[in-house]
């Protein structure tokens, strides 16, 4: 316990004792709230009221020293002693712990002078210790009190000053004052922590309420839209059977309507979690159509214009994919190339798109940079967005550095081919022949759900 106490005392009073710790002004809104009837310019000046009070206390101490000496003695010594006594209270505004040591030095010099001037120095010293406690931390109070009287007790005996009889009452009085100052400081810190905790709790509560409300809206919108889309899909599937000798073109149109409705239901289920996003503007409806892989060439030309050397390779039979898959693939390539521009200046990049059975494969790799990259804020959020898009589509993604110092992003997005109405090879139902219903196939992925 003694070792811990000495370690804490050394850390508080000796380690960086004269460190620069300026006292900031009060909050403008808080200061103006004290006197709301005053003009705003005067209210802003109240931010410096604590500084003015400390300077006023130092000025009063200087006047007291001048009045106590009655002008006796050399003026230069009076000036030096007055600055040593009145300077520490003002010094607490910038170097609080150092002010304590200067004030203690002034008390010791007052003892050596052999007159009653040390009493004024002691009163100023107690005021300085109070200011130090209010400015720093409560645990400094017992350390400063112990050091002060450990120095004054032998100093009074050596100097022979008439103060030994009052040393004990001064110790009790100063201890009570410092204890009160430490209690006030501890109360202020506790109150500040309570205010901060309440603020954080209120923000979390409002944030949680907002997310719960968005989740409710997402479920309600999903239920309403899904119901209508299911009705459209069922009616489009049943319409050809309500008439005889249905024309092939009409049957194909009804089949296309049903497929689009089922695809819309699938996309609704995927974006249900997106509606719960914390950023209400992150997925706001764009004014232009969403990009697809058909716009990949324009993206590559754009990044080439920004100074990135990039090549693209497409393998496999190019076929239409669900819109959500093509949009996610485009965004993944876009974010990967943007990361290359930000974090690997001067590197070459390569984009590989593979149309494989059951999905789409993506690979974006860049070489090592030829110069240092500038610090970029928000690092890591792009990769997080890519992972979220891949996870939404039940795909897989890996990313990491390559052996040559570059970086690689690979992803696989599972997707089935989309049959377009303009496809000449699309089979049409013969006239009068019934088409198998989606409900007849339990494994059909296009089965509409209410």
CSV table of C-alpha atoms in Angstrom, one decimal:
chain,number,residue,atom,x,y,z
A,1,UNK,CA,0.0,0.0,0.0
A,2,UNK,CA,2.8,2.4,0.8
A,3,UNK,CA,4.6,1.6,-2.5
A,4,UNK,CA,1.3,2.2,-4.4
A,5,UNK,CA,0.8,5.5,-2.5
A,6,UNK,CA,4.3,6.7,-3.3
A,7,UNK,CA,4.0,5.7,-6.9
A,8,UNK,CA,0.7,7.6,-7.2
A,9,UNK,CA,2.3,10.6,-5.5
A,10,UNK,CA,5.2,10.6,-7.9
A,11,UNK,CA,3.0,10.3,-10.9
A,12,UNK,CA,0.7,13.1,-9.8
A,13,UNK,CA,3.2,15.7,-8.5
A,14,UNK,CA,6.5,14.9,-10.1
A,15,UNK,CA,5.9,13.4,-13.5
A,16,UNK,CA,5.5,16.2,-16.0
A,17,UNK,CA,4.8,18.7,-13.2
A,18,UNK,CA,5.2,21.7,-15.4
A,19,UNK,CA,3.2,20.3,-18.4
A,20,UNK,CA,1.2,22.8,-20.3
A,21,UNK,CA,-2.5,22.2,-19.5
A,22,UNK,CA,-4.5,25.3,-20.4
A,23,UNK,CA,-8.0,25.6,-18.9
A,24,UNK,CA,-10.6,25.8,-21.7
A,25,UNK,CA,-13.4,28.4,-21.6
A,26,UNK,CA,-16.9,27.4,-20.7
A,27,UNK,CA,-19.4,26.2,-23.2
A,28,UNK,CA,-21.0,29.2,-24.9
A,29,UNK,CA,-24.6,27.9,-24.5
A,30,UNK,CA,-24.0,27.1,-20.9
A,31,UNK,CA,-22.5,30.4,-20.1
A,32,UNK,CA,-25.2,32.3,-21.9
A,33,UNK,CA,-27.8,30.4,-20.0
A,34,UNK,CA,-26.6,31.8,-16.7
A,35,UNK,CA,-27.9,35.3,-17.5
A,36,UNK,CA,-30.3,35.0,-20.5
A,37,UNK,CA,-31.4,38.6,-20.2
A,38,UNK,CA,-28.0,40.0,-21.2
A,39,UNK,CA,-27.1,40.6,-24.8
A,40,UNK,CA,-25.5,37.7,-26.7
A,41,UNK,CA,-22.1,39.5,-26.9
A,42,UNK,CA,-21.9,39.8,-23.2
A,43,UNK,CA,-23.2,36.3,-22.7
A,44,UNK,CA,-20.3,35.0,-24.8
A,45,UNK,CA,-17.8,36.9,-22.7
A,46,UNK,CA,-19.1,34.9,-19.6
A,47,UNK,CA,-17.2,31.9,-21.0
A,48,UNK,CA,-14.1,33.5,-19.5
A,49,UNK,CA,-15.6,34.2,-16.1
A,50,UNK,CA,-13.6,31.4,-14.3
A,51,UNK,CA,-10.4,32.8,-15.8
A,52,UNK,CA,-11.3,36.3,-14.6
A,53,UNK,CA,-12.1,35.1,-11.1
A,54,UNK,CA,-8.7,33.4,-10.8
A,55,UNK,CA,-6.8,36.4,-12.1
A,56,UNK,CA,-8.8,38.6,-9.6
A,57,UNK,CA,-7.8,36.3,-6.8
A,58,UNK,CA,-4.1,36.6,-7.8
A,59,UNK,CA,-4.5,40.4,-7.9
A,60,UNK,CA,-6.0,40.4,-4.4
A,61,UNK,CA,-3.1,38.4,-3.1
A,62,UNK,CA,-0.6,40.8,-4.6
A,63,UNK,CA,-2.3,43.7,-3.0
A,64,UNK,CA,-2.4,41.9,0.3
A,65,UNK,CA,1.4,41.3,0.1
A,66,UNK,CA,2.0,44.9,-0.6
A,67,UNK,CA,-0.2,46.1,2.3
A,68,UNK,CA,1.4,43.6,4.7
A,69,UNK,CA,5.0,44.7,4.1
A,70,UNK,CA,4.0,48.4,4.4
A,71,UNK,CA,6.7,49.3,1.8
A,72,UNK,CA,9.6,48.2,4.0
A,73,UNK,CA,12.6,46.6,2.4
A,74,UNK,CA,14.1,46.9,-1.1
A,75,UNK,CA,11.4,47.4,-3.8
A,76,UNK,CA,13.0,44.7,-6.0
A,77,UNK,CA,12.7,42.1,-3.3
A,78,UNK,CA,9.2,43.1,-2.6
A,79,UNK,CA,8.4,42.8,-6.3
A,80,UNK,CA,9.9,39.3,-6.6
A,81,UNK,CA,8.2,38.1,-3.4
A,82,UNK,CA,4.9,39.5,-4.5
A,83,UNK,CA,5.1,37.8,-7.9
A,84,UNK,CA,6.1,34.5,-6.3
A,85,UNK,CA,3.1,34.7,-4.0
A,86,UNK,CA,0.5,36.0,-6.4
A,87,UNK,CA,1.8,34.3,-9.5
A,88,UNK,CA,0.9,30.6,-8.7
A,89,UNK,CA,-2.9,31.2,-8.5
A,90,UNK,CA,-2.8,32.7,-12.0
A,91,UNK,CA,-0.4,30.0,-13.1
A,92,UNK,CA,-3.0,27.3,-12.4
A,93,UNK,CA,-4.8,28.3,-15.6
A,94,UNK,CA,-1.9,26.9,-17.7
A,95,UNK,CA,0.4,24.7,-15.5
A,96,UNK,CA,-1.6,23.7,-12.4
A,97,UNK,CA,0.8,21.2,-10.8
A,98,UNK,CA,3.8,23.5,-11.4
A,99,UNK,CA,1.9,26.3,-9.7
A,100,UNK,CA,1.8,24.2,-6.6
A,101,UNK,CA,5.6,23.9,-6.4
A,102,UNK,CA,6.1,27.6,-7.1
A,103,UNK,CA,3.6,28.5,-4.4
A,104,UNK,CA,5.3,26.1,-1.9
A,105,UNK,CA,8.6,27.8,-2.8
A,106,UNK,CA,7.1,31.2,-1.9
A,107,UNK,CA,5.9,29.9,1.5
A,108,UNK,CA,9.4,28.7,2.2
A,109,UNK,CA,11.0,32.0,1.3
A,110,UNK,CA,8.4,33.8,3.5
A,111,UNK,CA,9.6,31.6,6.4
A,112,UNK,CA,13.2,32.5,5.7
A,113,UNK,CA,12.3,36.2,5.7
A,114,UNK,CA,11.5,35.9,9.4
A,115,UNK,CA,8.4,38.1,9.4
A,116,UNK,CA,4.7,37.5,9.1
A,117,UNK,CA,4.6,37.6,5.3
A,118,UNK,CA,4.7,33.8,5.2
A,119,UNK,CA,1.1,33.7,6.5
A,120,UNK,CA,-0.2,35.6,3.5
A,121,UNK,CA,1.9,33.2,1.3
A,122,UNK,CA,0.4,30.2,3.1
A,123,UNK,CA,-3.2,31.5,2.5
A,124,UNK,CA,-2.3,32.0,-1.2
A,125,UNK,CA,-0.8,28.5,-1.2
A,126,UNK,CA,-4.0,27.0,0.2
A,127,UNK,CA,-6.0,28.8,-2.5
A,128,UNK,CA,-3.5,27.5,-5.1
A,129,UNK,CA,-4.0,23.9,-3.9
A,130,UNK,CA,-7.8,24.3,-4.1
A,131,UNK,CA,-7.5,25.6,-7.7
A,132,UNK,CA,-5.2,22.7,-8.6
A,133,UNK,CA,-7.7,20.1,-7.2
A,134,UNK,CA,-10.6,21.8,-9.0
A,135,UNK,CA,-8.6,21.8,-12.3
A,136,UNK,CA,-7.1,18.3,-12.1
A,137,UNK,CA,-8.3,15.4,-10.0
A,138,UNK,CA,-9.4,14.8,-6.4
A,139,UNK,CA,-6.6,12.4,-5.5
A,140,UNK,CA,-4.1,15.3,-5.7
A,141,UNK,CA,-5.5,16.8,-2.5
A,142,UNK,CA,-3.9,14.4,0.0
A,143,UNK,CA,-0.6,14.4,-1.8
A,144,UNK,CA,-0.2,18.2,-1.9
A,145,UNK,CA,-1.3,18.5,1.7
A,146,UNK,CA,1.2,15.9,2.9
A,147,UNK,CA,4.1,17.4,0.9
A,148,UNK,CA,3.2,20.9,2.1
A,149,UNK,CA,3.3,20.1,5.8
A,150,UNK,CA,6.3,17.7,5.4
A,151,UNK,CA,8.2,20.8,4.1
A,152,UNK,CA,6.7,23.4,6.5
A,153,UNK,CA,7.2,21.4,9.7
A,154,UNK,CA,11.0,21.4,9.6
A,155,UNK,CA,11.0,24.8,7.9
A,156,UNK,CA,9.3,26.4,10.8
A,157,UNK,CA,11.7,24.8,13.2
A,158,UNK,CA,14.8,25.8,11.3
A,159,UNK,CA,13.7,29.4,10.5
A,160,UNK,CA,12.5,29.9,14.1
A,161,UNK,CA,9.4,31.7,12.9
A,162,UNK,CA,6.6,32.4,15.2
A,163,UNK,CA,4.3,29.9,13.7
A,164,UNK,CA,5.0,26.6,15.3
A,165,UNK,CA,2.0,27.0,17.6
A,166,UNK,CA,-0.4,27.6,14.8
A,167,UNK,CA,1.0,25.0,12.5
A,168,UNK,CA,-1.4,22.2,13.7
A,169,UNK,CA,-4.5,24.4,13.4
A,170,UNK,CA,-3.4,25.5,9.9
A,171,UNK,CA,-3.0,21.8,8.9
A,172,UNK,CA,-6.5,21.0,10.1
A,173,UNK,CA,-8.0,24.1,8.4
A,174,UNK,CA,-6.2,23.5,5.1
A,175,UNK,CA,-7.1,19.7,5.2
A,176,UNK,CA,-10.8,20.6,5.6
A,177,UNK,CA,-10.7,23.1,2.7
A,178,UNK,CA,-8.9,20.6,0.4
A,179,UNK,CA,-11.3,17.8,1.4
A,180,UNK,CA,-14.2,20.1,0.4
A,181,UNK,CA,-12.5,21.0,-2.9
A,182,UNK,CA,-11.9,17.3,-3.6
A,183,UNK,CA,-15.5,16.5,-2.8
A,184,UNK,CA,-16.7,19.2,-5.2
A,185,UNK,CA,-14.4,18.0,-8.0
A,186,UNK,CA,-15.5,14.4,-7.5
A,187,UNK,CA,-19.2,15.5,-7.6
A,188,UNK,CA,-18.6,17.4,-10.8
A,189,UNK,CA,-16.9,14.4,-12.5
A,190,UNK,CA,-19.7,12.1,-11.4
A,191,UNK,CA,-22.3,14.5,-12.6
A,192,UNK,CA,-20.5,14.8,-16.0
A,193,UNK,CA,-20.3,11.0,-16.3
A,194,UNK,CA,-24.0,10.8,-15.5
A,195,UNK,CA,-24.9,13.4,-18.1
A,196,UNK,CA,-22.8,11.6,-20.7
A,197,UNK,CA,-24.3,8.2,-19.9
A,198,UNK,CA,-27.8,9.7,-20.1
A,199,UNK,CA,-27.0,11.3,-23.5
A,200,UNK,CA,-25.6,8.0,-24.9
A,201,UNK,CA,-28.6,6.1,-23.5
A,202,UNK,CA,-31.1,8.5,-25.1
A,203,UNK,CA,-29.3,8.3,-28.4
A,204,UNK,CA,-29.3,4.5,-28.3
A,205,UNK,CA,-33.0,4.5,-27.3
A,206,UNK,CA,-33.9,6.8,-30.2
A,207,UNK,CA,-31.8,4.8,-32.6
A,208,UNK,CA,-33.3,1.6,-31.5
A,209,UNK,CA,-36.8,3.0,-31.8
A,210,UNK,CA,-36.0,4.2,-35.3
A,211,UNK,CA,-34.7,0.8,-36.3
A,212,UNK,CA,-37.8,-0.9,-34.9
A,213,UNK,CA,-40.1,1.4,-36.7
A,214,UNK,CA,-38.2,0.8,-40.0
A,215,UNK,CA,-38.4,-2.9,-39.4
A,216,UNK,CA,-42.2,-2.6,-38.9
A,217,UNK,CA,-42.5,-0.5,-42.1
A,218,UNK,CA,-40.4,-3.1,-44.0
A,219,UNK,CA,-42.6,-6.0,-42.9
A,220,UNK,CA,-45.8,-4.1,-43.7
A,221,UNK,CA,-44.6,-3.0,-47.1
A,222,UNK,CA,-43.3,-6.4,-47.9
A,223,UNK,CA,-46.6,-8.0,-46.9
A,224,UNK,CA,-48.7,-5.6,-49.0
A,225,UNK,CA,-46.5,-5.7,-52.1
A,226,UNK,CA,-45.9,-9.4,-51.9
A,227,UNK,CA,-49.7,-10.0,-51.7
A,228,UNK,CA,-50.3,-8.0,-54.8
A,229,UNK,CA,-47.4,-9.6,-56.7
A,230,UNK,CA,-48.6,-13.0,-55.7
A,231,UNK,CA,-52.1,-12.2,-57.0
A,232,UNK,CA,-50.6,-11.0,-60.3
A,233,UNK,CA,-48.5,-14.2,-60.6
A,234,UNK,CA,-51.5,-16.5,-59.8
A,235,UNK,CA,-53.8,-14.7,-62.2
A,236,UNK,CA,-51.2,-14.6,-65.0
A,237,UNK,CA,-50.8,-18.3,-64.6
A,238,UNK,CA,-54.5,-19.1,-64.5
A,239,UNK,CA,-55.5,-16.7,-67.3
A,240,UNK,CA,-54.6,-19.0,-70.3
A,241,UNK,CA,-56.8,-21.8,-68.9
A,242,UNK,CA,-59.9,-19.5,-68.8
A,243,UNK,CA,-60.2,-19.4,-72.6
A,244,UNK,CA,-60.0,-21.9,-75.3
A,245,UNK,CA,-57.5,-21.8,-78.2
A,246,UNK,CA,-55.3,-19.3,-76.5
A,247,UNK,CA,-52.9,-17.7,-79.0
A,248,UNK,CA,-49.3,-18.6,-78.5
A,249,UNK,CA,-48.3,-14.9,-78.2
A,250,UNK,CA,-50.8,-14.3,-75.5
A,251,UNK,CA,-49.7,-17.4,-73.6
A,252,UNK,CA,-46.1,-16.2,-73.8
A,253,UNK,CA,-47.1,-12.8,-72.5
A,254,UNK,CA,-49.0,-14.3,-69.6
A,255,UNK,CA,-45.9,-16.5,-68.8
A,256,UNK,CA,-43.6,-13.5,-68.9
A,257,UNK,CA,-45.9,-11.6,-66.5
A,258,UNK,CA,-45.9,-14.5,-64.1
A,259,UNK,CA,-42.1,-14.9,-64.3
A,260,UNK,CA,-41.6,-11.2,-63.6
A,261,UNK,CA,-43.9,-11.3,-60.7
A,262,UNK,CA,-42.1,-14.2,-59.2
A,263,UNK,CA,-38.8,-12.5,-59.7
A,264,UNK,CA,-40.1,-9.4,-58.0
A,265,UNK,CA,-41.2,-11.5,-55.0
A,266,UNK,CA,-37.7,-12.9,-54.8
A,267,UNK,CA,-36.1,-9.4,-54.9
A,268,UNK,CA,-38.6,-8.2,-52.3
A,269,UNK,CA,-37.5,-10.9,-49.9
A,270,UNK,CA,-33.8,-9.9,-50.5
A,271,UNK,CA,-34.2,-6.2,-49.9
A,272,UNK,CA,-36.4,-6.6,-46.8
A,273,UNK,CA,-33.3,-6.2,-44.7
A,274,UNK,CA,-32.1,-3.2,-46.7
A,275,UNK,CA,-35.1,-1.2,-45.6
A,276,UNK,CA,-33.9,-1.6,-42.0
A,277,UNK,CA,-30.6,0.2,-42.8
A,278,UNK,CA,-29.5,2.8,-40.4
A,279,UNK,CA,-28.9,5.3,-43.2
A,280,UNK,CA,-32.3,6.4,-44.6
A,281,UNK,CA,-30.7,7.9,-47.7
A,282,UNK,CA,-28.4,5.0,-48.5
A,283,UNK,CA,-30.9,3.3,-50.8
A,284,UNK,CA,-33.0,6.2,-51.9
A,285,UNK,CA,-34.6,5.8,-55.3
A,286,UNK,CA,-32.2,6.9,-58.0
A,287,UNK,CA,-33.3,9.1,-60.9
A,288,UNK,CA,-31.5,6.9,-63.5
A,289,UNK,CA,-31.9,3.2,-64.1
A,290,UNK,CA,-29.7,0.9,-62.0
A,291,UNK,CA,-26.5,-0.2,-63.8
A,292,UNK,CA,-26.0,-3.8,-64.9
A,293,UNK,CA,-23.1,-5.7,-66.4
A,294,UNK,CA,-23.9,-4.2,-69.8
A,295,UNK,CA,-22.6,-0.9,-68.4
A,296,UNK,CA,-19.3,-2.5,-67.4
A,297,UNK,CA,-17.4,-1.1,-70.4
A,298,UNK,CA,-18.5,2.4,-69.5
A,299,UNK,CA,-17.2,1.9,-65.9
A,300,UNK,CA,-13.9,0.7,-67.2
A,301,UNK,CA,-13.5,3.7,-69.5
A,302,UNK,CA,-14.3,6.0,-66.5
A,303,UNK,CA,-11.6,4.5,-64.3
A,304,UNK,CA,-9.1,4.6,-67.2
A,305,UNK,CA,-9.9,8.3,-67.5
A,306,UNK,CA,-9.0,8.6,-63.8
A,307,UNK,CA,-5.5,7.2,-64.5
A,308,UNK,CA,-6.0,3.5,-63.8
A,309,UNK,CA,-4.7,0.9,-66.3
A,310,UNK,CA,-7.3,-1.8,-66.3
A,311,UNK,CA,-8.1,-4.8,-68.5
A,312,UNK,CA,-11.3,-6.9,-68.6
A,313,UNK,CA,-11.8,-10.6,-69.6
A,314,UNK,CA,-15.3,-12.1,-69.9
A,315,UNK,CA,-15.5,-15.9,-70.1
A,316,UNK,CA,-18.5,-18.2,-70.6
A,317,UNK,CA,-21.7,-17.7,-72.5
A,318,UNK,CA,-23.0,-14.3,-71.7
A,319,UNK,CA,-26.7,-14.5,-70.6
A,320,UNK,CA,-29.2,-12.3,-68.8
A,321,UNK,CA,-29.1,-12.6,-65.1
A,322,UNK,CA,-31.5,-11.4,-62.4
A,323,UNK,CA,-31.4,-7.6,-62.0
A,324,UNK,CA,-30.3,-7.8,-58.4
A,325,UNK,CA,-27.4,-10.1,-59.3
A,326,UNK,CA,-26.2,-7.8,-62.1
A,327,UNK,CA,-26.5,-4.7,-60.0
A,328,UNK,CA,-24.5,-6.3,-57.1
A,329,UNK,CA,-21.8,-7.6,-59.6
A,330,UNK,CA,-21.5,-4.1,-61.1
A,331,UNK,CA,-21.2,-2.5,-57.6
A,332,UNK,CA,-18.6,-5.0,-56.5
A,333,UNK,CA,-16.4,-4.3,-59.5
A,334,UNK,CA,-16.9,-0.6,-59.1
A,335,UNK,CA,-15.9,-0.6,-55.4
A,336,UNK,CA,-12.9,-2.9,-56.0
A,337,UNK,CA,-11.6,-0.5,-58.8
A,338,UNK,CA,-12.2,2.5,-56.5
A,339,UNK,CA,-10.2,0.9,-53.8
A,340,UNK,CA,-7.4,0.3,-56.3
A,341,UNK,CA,-7.4,4.0,-57.2
A,342,UNK,CA,-7.3,5.1,-53.6
A,343,UNK,CA,-5.0,2.6,-52.0
A,344,UNK,CA,-2.7,1.4,-54.9
A,345,UNK,CA,-1.8,4.4,-57.0
A,346,UNK,CA,0.1,3.5,-60.2
A,347,UNK,CA,-0.9,-0.2,-60.1
A,348,UNK,CA,-2.5,-2.1,-62.9
A,349,UNK,CA,-5.8,-3.9,-62.5
A,350,UNK,CA,-7.6,-6.8,-64.1
A,351,UNK,CA,-11.3,-7.6,-64.1
A,352,UNK,CA,-12.5,-11.1,-64.8
A,353,UNK,CA,-16.2,-12.0,-65.3
A,354,UNK,CA,-17.1,-15.6,-65.6
A,355,UNK,CA,-20.5,-16.8,-66.6
A,356,UNK,CA,-20.6,-20.3,-65.1
A,357,UNK,CA,-23.2,-22.9,-64.5
A,358,UNK,CA,-25.4,-21.7,-61.6
A,359,UNK,CA,-24.1,-18.2,-61.2
A,360,UNK,CA,-21.5,-15.5,-61.9
A,361,UNK,CA,-17.9,-15.4,-60.9
A,362,UNK,CA,-16.0,-12.2,-60.4
A,363,UNK,CA,-12.3,-11.5,-59.8
A,364,UNK,CA,-10.7,-8.1,-59.5
A,365,UNK,CA,-7.0,-8.1,-58.9
A,366,UNK,CA,-4.4,-5.3,-58.9
A,367,UNK,CA,-0.6,-5.2,-58.8
A,368,UNK,CA,1.6,-3.5,-56.2
A,369,UNK,CA,1.5,0.3,-56.1
A,370,UNK,CA,4.5,2.3,-57.4
A,371,UNK,CA,4.2,5.1,-54.8
A,372,UNK,CA,2.7,5.7,-51.3
A,373,UNK,CA,-1.0,6.2,-51.1
A,374,UNK,CA,-2.6,9.2,-49.4
A,375,UNK,CA,-4.5,8.4,-46.2
A,376,UNK,CA,-8.1,7.7,-47.1
A,377,UNK,CA,-10.9,8.1,-44.5
A,378,UNK,CA,-13.5,5.4,-44.1
A,379,UNK,CA,-11.1,2.5,-45.0
A,380,UNK,CA,-12.8,-0.9,-44.8
A,381,UNK,CA,-16.4,0.3,-45.4
A,382,UNK,CA,-16.3,-0.6,-49.1
A,383,UNK,CA,-15.3,-4.2,-48.4
A,384,UNK,CA,-18.0,-4.4,-45.8
A,385,UNK,CA,-20.5,-3.3,-48.4
A,386,UNK,CA,-19.3,-5.9,-50.9
A,387,UNK,CA,-19.6,-8.6,-48.3
A,388,UNK,CA,-23.2,-7.5,-47.5
A,389,UNK,CA,-24.2,-7.7,-51.2
A,390,UNK,CA,-22.7,-11.1,-51.6
A,391,UNK,CA,-24.3,-12.4,-48.4
A,392,UNK,CA,-27.7,-11.0,-49.5
A,393,UNK,CA,-27.4,-13.2,-52.6
A,394,UNK,CA,-26.2,-16.2,-50.7
A,395,UNK,CA,-22.8,-16.1,-52.4
A,396,UNK,CA,-19.2,-16.4,-51.4
A,397,UNK,CA,-16.5,-13.7,-51.3
A,398,UNK,CA,-12.8,-13.7,-50.4
A,399,UNK,CA,-10.4,-10.8,-50.4
A,400,UNK,CA,-6.8,-10.3,-49.3
A,401,UNK,CA,-3.2,-9.4,-50.5
A,402,UNK,CA,-1.5,-11.3,-53.2
A,403,UNK,CA,2.0,-12.7,-53.2
A,404,UNK,CA,3.4,-9.8,-55.4
A,405,UNK,CA,2.1,-7.1,-53.1
A,406,UNK,CA,-1.2,-6.4,-54.8
A,407,UNK,CA,-4.7,-7.1,-53.7
A,408,UNK,CA,-7.4,-9.5,-54.9
A,409,UNK,CA,-11.2,-9.6,-54.5
A,410,UNK,CA,-13.1,-12.7,-55.7
A,411,UNK,CA,-16.8,-13.4,-55.5
A,412,UNK,CA,-19.3,-15.9,-56.7
A,413,UNK,CA,-23.0,-14.9,-57.0
A,414,UNK,CA,-25.4,-17.8,-57.5
A,415,UNK,CA,-28.1,-17.0,-60.1
A,416,UNK,CA,-30.2,-18.7,-62.7
A,417,UNK,CA,-30.6,-17.6,-66.3
A,418,UNK,CA,-33.5,-15.2,-67.0
A,419,UNK,CA,-35.6,-15.9,-70.1
A,420,UNK,CA,-36.4,-12.8,-72.0
A,421,UNK,CA,-39.6,-12.3,-74.0
A,422,UNK,CA,-37.6,-11.5,-77.1
A,423,UNK,CA,-35.7,-14.8,-77.0
A,424,UNK,CA,-36.7,-16.7,-80.3
A,425,UNK,CA,-35.8,-20.0,-78.7
A,426,UNK,CA,-38.3,-19.5,-75.8
A,427,UNK,CA,-40.7,-22.4,-76.0
A,428,UNK,CA,-44.4,-21.5,-76.4
A,429,UNK,CA,-47.3,-23.5,-75.3
A,430,UNK,CA,-49.2,-25.2,-78.1
A,431,UNK,CA,-52.7,-24.1,-78.7
A,432,UNK,CA,-55.1,-25.8,-76.4
A,433,UNK,CA,-52.4,-27.6,-74.4
A,434,UNK,CA,-52.1,-26.9,-70.8
A,435,UNK,CA,-48.9,-25.6,-69.3
A,436,UNK,CA,-47.6,-27.3,-66.1
A,437,UNK,CA,-48.3,-25.1,-63.1
A,438,UNK,CA,-45.6,-24.0,-60.7
A,439,UNK,CA,-47.7,-25.4,-57.9
A,440,UNK,CA,-47.4,-28.9,-59.5
A,441,UNK,CA,-43.6,-28.9,-59.1
A,442,UNK,CA,-42.6,-28.8,-55.4
A,443,UNK,CA,-39.0,-28.0,-56.3
A,444,UNK,CA,-39.8,-25.1,-58.7
A,445,UNK,CA,-37.9,-22.0,-57.6
A,446,UNK,CA,-40.5,-19.8,-59.2
A,447,UNK,CA,-43.4,-20.8,-57.1
A,448,UNK,CA,-45.3,-17.7,-56.0
A,449,UNK,CA,-45.8,-17.2,-52.3
A,450,UNK,CA,-48.5,-15.0,-50.8
